[in-house]
Short mmCIF file of C-alpha atoms in Angstrom, two decimals:
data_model
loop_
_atom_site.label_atom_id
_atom_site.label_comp_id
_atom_site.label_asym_id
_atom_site.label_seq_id
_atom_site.Cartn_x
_atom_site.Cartn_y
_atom_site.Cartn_z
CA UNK A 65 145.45 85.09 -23.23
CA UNK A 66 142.70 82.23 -23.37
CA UNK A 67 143.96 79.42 -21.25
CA UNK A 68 143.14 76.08 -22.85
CA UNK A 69 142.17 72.91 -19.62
CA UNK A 70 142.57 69.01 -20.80
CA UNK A 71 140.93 66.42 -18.86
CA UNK A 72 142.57 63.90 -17.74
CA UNK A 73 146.37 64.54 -18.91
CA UNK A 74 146.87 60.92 -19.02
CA UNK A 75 144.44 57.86 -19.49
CA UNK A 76 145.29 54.27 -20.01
CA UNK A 77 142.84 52.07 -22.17
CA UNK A 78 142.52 49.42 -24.11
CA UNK A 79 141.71 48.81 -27.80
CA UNK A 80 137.86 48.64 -28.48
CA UNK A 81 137.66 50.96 -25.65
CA UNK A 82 135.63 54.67 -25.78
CA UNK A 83 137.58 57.06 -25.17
CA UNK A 84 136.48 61.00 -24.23
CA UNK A 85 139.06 64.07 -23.65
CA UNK A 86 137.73 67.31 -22.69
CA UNK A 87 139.45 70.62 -23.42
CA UNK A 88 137.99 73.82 -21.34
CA UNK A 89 138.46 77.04 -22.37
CA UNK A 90 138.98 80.52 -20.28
CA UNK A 91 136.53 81.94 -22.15
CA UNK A 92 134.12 81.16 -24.80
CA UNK A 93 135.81 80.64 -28.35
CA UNK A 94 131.94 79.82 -30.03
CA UNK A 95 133.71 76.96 -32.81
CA UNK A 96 137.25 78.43 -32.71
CA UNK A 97 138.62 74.91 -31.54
CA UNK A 98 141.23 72.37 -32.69
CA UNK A 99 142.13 68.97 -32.13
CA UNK A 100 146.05 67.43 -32.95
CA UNK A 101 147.04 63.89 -32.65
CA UNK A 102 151.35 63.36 -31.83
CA UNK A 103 152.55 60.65 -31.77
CA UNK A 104 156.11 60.34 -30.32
CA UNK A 105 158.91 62.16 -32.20
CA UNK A 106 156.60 63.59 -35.10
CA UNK A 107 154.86 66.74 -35.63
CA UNK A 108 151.09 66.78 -34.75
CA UNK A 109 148.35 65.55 -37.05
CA UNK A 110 145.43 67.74 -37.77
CA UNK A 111 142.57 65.58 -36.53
CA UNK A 112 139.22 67.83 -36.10
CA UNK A 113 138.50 71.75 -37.05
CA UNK A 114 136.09 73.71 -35.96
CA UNK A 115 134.82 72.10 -32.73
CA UNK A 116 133.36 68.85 -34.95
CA UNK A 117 134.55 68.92 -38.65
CA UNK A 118 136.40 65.80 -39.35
CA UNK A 119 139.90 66.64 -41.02
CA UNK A 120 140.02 64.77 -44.81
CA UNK A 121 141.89 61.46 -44.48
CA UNK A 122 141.07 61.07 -40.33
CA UNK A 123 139.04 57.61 -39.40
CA UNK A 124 135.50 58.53 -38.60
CA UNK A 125 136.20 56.85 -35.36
CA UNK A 126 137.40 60.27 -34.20
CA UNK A 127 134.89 62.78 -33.52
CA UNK A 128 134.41 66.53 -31.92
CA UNK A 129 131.62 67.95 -30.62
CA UNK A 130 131.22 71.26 -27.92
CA UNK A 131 131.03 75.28 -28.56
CA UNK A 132 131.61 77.99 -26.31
CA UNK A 133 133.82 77.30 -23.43
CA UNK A 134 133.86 73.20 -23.59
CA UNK A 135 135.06 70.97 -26.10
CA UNK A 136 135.22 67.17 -26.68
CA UNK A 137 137.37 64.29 -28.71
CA UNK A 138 136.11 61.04 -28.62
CA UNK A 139 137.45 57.98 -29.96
CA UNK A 140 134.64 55.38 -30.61
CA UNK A 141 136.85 52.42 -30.65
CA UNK A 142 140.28 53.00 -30.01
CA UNK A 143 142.71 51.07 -32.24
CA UNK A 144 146.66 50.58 -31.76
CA UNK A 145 147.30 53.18 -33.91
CA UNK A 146 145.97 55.88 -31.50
CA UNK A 147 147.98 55.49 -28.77
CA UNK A 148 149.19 59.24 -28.97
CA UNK A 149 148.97 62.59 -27.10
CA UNK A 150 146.18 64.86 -28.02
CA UNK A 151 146.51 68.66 -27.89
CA UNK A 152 143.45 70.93 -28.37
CA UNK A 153 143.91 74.55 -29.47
CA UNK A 154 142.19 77.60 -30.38
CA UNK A 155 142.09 80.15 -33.03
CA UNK A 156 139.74 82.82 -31.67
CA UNK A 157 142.09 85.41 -30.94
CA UNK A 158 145.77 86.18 -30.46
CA UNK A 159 147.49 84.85 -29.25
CA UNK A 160 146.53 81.30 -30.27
CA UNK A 161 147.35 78.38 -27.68
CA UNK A 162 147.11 75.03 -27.06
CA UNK A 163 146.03 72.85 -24.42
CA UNK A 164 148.62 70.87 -22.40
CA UNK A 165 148.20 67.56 -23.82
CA UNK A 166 146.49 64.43 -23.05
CA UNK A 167 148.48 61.12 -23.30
CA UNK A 168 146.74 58.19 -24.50
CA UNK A 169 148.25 54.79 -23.64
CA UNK A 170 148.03 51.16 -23.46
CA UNK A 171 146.60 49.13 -20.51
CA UNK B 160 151.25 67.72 -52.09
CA UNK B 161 152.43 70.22 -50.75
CA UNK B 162 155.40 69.42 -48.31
CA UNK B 163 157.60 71.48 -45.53
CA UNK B 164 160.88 71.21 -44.25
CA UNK B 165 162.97 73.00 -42.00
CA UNK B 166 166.69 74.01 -41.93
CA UNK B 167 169.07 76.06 -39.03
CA UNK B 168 170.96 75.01 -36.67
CA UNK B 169 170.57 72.51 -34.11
CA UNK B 170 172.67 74.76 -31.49
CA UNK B 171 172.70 78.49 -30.79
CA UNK B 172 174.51 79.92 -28.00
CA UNK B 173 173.18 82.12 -25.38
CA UNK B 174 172.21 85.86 -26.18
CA UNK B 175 172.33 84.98 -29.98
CA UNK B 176 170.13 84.85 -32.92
CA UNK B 177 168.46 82.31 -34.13
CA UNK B 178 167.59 81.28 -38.06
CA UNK B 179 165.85 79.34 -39.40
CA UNK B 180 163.88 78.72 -42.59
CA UNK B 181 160.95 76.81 -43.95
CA UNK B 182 161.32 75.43 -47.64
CA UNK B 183 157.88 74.60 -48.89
CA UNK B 184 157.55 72.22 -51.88
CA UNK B 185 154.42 71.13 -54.30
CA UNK B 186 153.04 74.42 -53.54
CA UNK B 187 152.86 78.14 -53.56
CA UNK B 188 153.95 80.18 -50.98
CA UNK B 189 151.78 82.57 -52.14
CA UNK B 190 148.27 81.19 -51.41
CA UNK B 191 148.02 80.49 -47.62
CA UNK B 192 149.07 81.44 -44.68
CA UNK B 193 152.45 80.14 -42.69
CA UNK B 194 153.35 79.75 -39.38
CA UNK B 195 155.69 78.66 -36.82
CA UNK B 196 154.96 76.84 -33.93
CA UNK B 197 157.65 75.67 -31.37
CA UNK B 198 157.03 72.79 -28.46
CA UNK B 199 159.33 72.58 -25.06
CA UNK B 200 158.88 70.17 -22.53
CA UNK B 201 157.99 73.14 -19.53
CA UNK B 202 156.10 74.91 -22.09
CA UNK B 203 154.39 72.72 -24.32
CA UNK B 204 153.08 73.49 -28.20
CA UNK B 205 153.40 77.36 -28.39
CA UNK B 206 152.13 79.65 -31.63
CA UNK B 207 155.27 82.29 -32.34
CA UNK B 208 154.01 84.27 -35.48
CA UNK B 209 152.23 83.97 -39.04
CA UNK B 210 152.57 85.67 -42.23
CA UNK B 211 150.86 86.27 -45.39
CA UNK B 212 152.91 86.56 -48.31
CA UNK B 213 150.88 89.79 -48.85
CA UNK B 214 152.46 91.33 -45.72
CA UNK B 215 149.52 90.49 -42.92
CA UNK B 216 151.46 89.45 -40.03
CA UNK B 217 150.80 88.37 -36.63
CA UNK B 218 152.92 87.61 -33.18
CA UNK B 219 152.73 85.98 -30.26
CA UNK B 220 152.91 89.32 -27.76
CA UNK B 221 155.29 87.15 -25.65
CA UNK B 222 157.61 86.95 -28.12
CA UNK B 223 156.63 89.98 -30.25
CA UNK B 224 159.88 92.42 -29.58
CA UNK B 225 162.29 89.56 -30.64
CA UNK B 226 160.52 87.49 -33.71
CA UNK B 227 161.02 88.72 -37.24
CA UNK B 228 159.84 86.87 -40.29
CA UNK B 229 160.74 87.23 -43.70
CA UNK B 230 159.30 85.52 -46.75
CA UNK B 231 161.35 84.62 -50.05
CA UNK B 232 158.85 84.18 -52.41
CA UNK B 233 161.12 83.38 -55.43
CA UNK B 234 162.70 79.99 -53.21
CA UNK B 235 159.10 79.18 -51.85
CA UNK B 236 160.66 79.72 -47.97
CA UNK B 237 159.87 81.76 -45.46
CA UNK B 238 162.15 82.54 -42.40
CA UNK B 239 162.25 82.96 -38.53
CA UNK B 240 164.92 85.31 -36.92
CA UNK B 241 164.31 84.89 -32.66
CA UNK B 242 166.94 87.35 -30.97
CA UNK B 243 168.48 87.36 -27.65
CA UNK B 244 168.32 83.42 -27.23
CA UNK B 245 168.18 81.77 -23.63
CA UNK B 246 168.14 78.30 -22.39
CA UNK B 247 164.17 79.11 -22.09
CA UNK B 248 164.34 79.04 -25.86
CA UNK B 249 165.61 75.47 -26.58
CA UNK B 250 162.63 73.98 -28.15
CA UNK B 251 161.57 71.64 -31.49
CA UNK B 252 160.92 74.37 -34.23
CA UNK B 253 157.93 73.45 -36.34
CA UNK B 254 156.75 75.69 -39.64
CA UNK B 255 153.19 75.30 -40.70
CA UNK B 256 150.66 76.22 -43.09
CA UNK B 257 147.47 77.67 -41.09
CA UNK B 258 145.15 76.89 -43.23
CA UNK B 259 141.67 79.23 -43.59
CA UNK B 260 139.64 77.71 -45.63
CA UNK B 261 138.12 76.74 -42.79
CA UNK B 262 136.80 79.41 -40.33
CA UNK B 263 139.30 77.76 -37.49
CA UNK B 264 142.21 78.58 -39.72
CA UNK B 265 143.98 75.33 -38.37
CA UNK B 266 147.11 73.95 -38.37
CA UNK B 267 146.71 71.44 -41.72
CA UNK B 268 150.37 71.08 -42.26
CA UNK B 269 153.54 70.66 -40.35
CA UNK B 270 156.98 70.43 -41.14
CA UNK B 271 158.83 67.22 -39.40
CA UNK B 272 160.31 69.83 -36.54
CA UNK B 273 164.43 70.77 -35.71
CA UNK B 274 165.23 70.91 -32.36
CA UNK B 275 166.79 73.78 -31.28
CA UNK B 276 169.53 73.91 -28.44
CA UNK B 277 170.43 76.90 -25.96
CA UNK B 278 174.04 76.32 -24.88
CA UNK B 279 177.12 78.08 -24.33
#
């Protein structure tokens, strides 16, 4: 199975801020990559397909870039609404998986 | 817009079999792919199986031997039978549409998620 990093699992930060999570995969998965947004007691949120497509309906804010082996979301200015976890996952093979989750929260 | 909503029970006893279904509304069943997808505190967001309503299926090899899915095409739902249930089990259930339009085939649509309890 491809094993899926995130870096960090947590972060704390504060609205205007950057903000850059990394996934890492086992092995290379060219575009095969996924990014969800959950926020607490919903289903995720389809945020970025394909390594750097924005998803219809997601603030440009969030963006995806990386191919191969390492991946990255970054929020350009993070608003109150984003405080969320953040899962990454791949479709390049079975089984799919998904990253552990990094947790995005106020500082 | 297409909407998707799932139904079972909430608690399932050890060594039993668990059903559940996925009702999907404002669209047909027929033209994408579905999924389920469950998420456990120890184990995280973890792919189980997809179907086509064609018959192309796929499973997670972990959980291969005790997944079955079945589609009802005339109700729009599609089901999830996991056998021999343990307390590793207990888990939110999600159905979603995987979506492959897009060469990713992601994840585009969820259903709100039933949490599913091992327990004797």
């Amino acid at each position: 199975d491809i094993q899926l990093t995130q870096s960090p699992s947590s972060l704390s930060a504060s609205v205007g801020d950057r903000v850059t999570i990394t996934c890492r995969a086992s092995q290379s998965i060219s575009i095969y990559l996924n990014w969800y947004q959950q926020k607490s007691g919903k289903a995720p949120d389809l945020l970025i397909h394909d390594a750097s497509n924005l998803q219809s309906g997601v603030p440009s804010r969030f963006s995806g870039s990386g191919s191969g082996t390492d991946f990255t979301l970054t929020i350009s200015s993070l608003q109150l609404e984003d405080f969320a976890t953040y899962f990454c996952q791949h479709s390049y093979n079975i089984p799919f998986t998904f990253g552990p989750g990094t947790k995005v929260d106020i500082k | 817009q297409v909407q998707l909503q799932e139904s079972g029970p909430r608690l399932v006893k050890p060594s039993e079999t668990l059903s559940l279904t996925c009702t999907v509304s404002g669209g047909s069943i027929t033209t994408s792919y579905w999924t389920w997808i469950r998420q456990s505190p120890g184990k995280g967001l973890e792919w189980i199986a997809y179907f086509y309503h064609s018959g192309s299926t796929a499973y997670n090899p972990s959980l291969k031997s005790r997944v079955t899915i079945s589609v009802d095409t005339s109700k729009n739902q599609f089901s999830l039978n996991l056998s021999s249930m343990t307390t590793a089990d207990t888990a939110t259930y999600y159905c979603a549409r995987r979506f492959c339009d897009r060469s990713s085939c992601p994840f585009d649509l969820w259903g709100q998620g039933t949490l599913v309890t091992v327990s004797s």
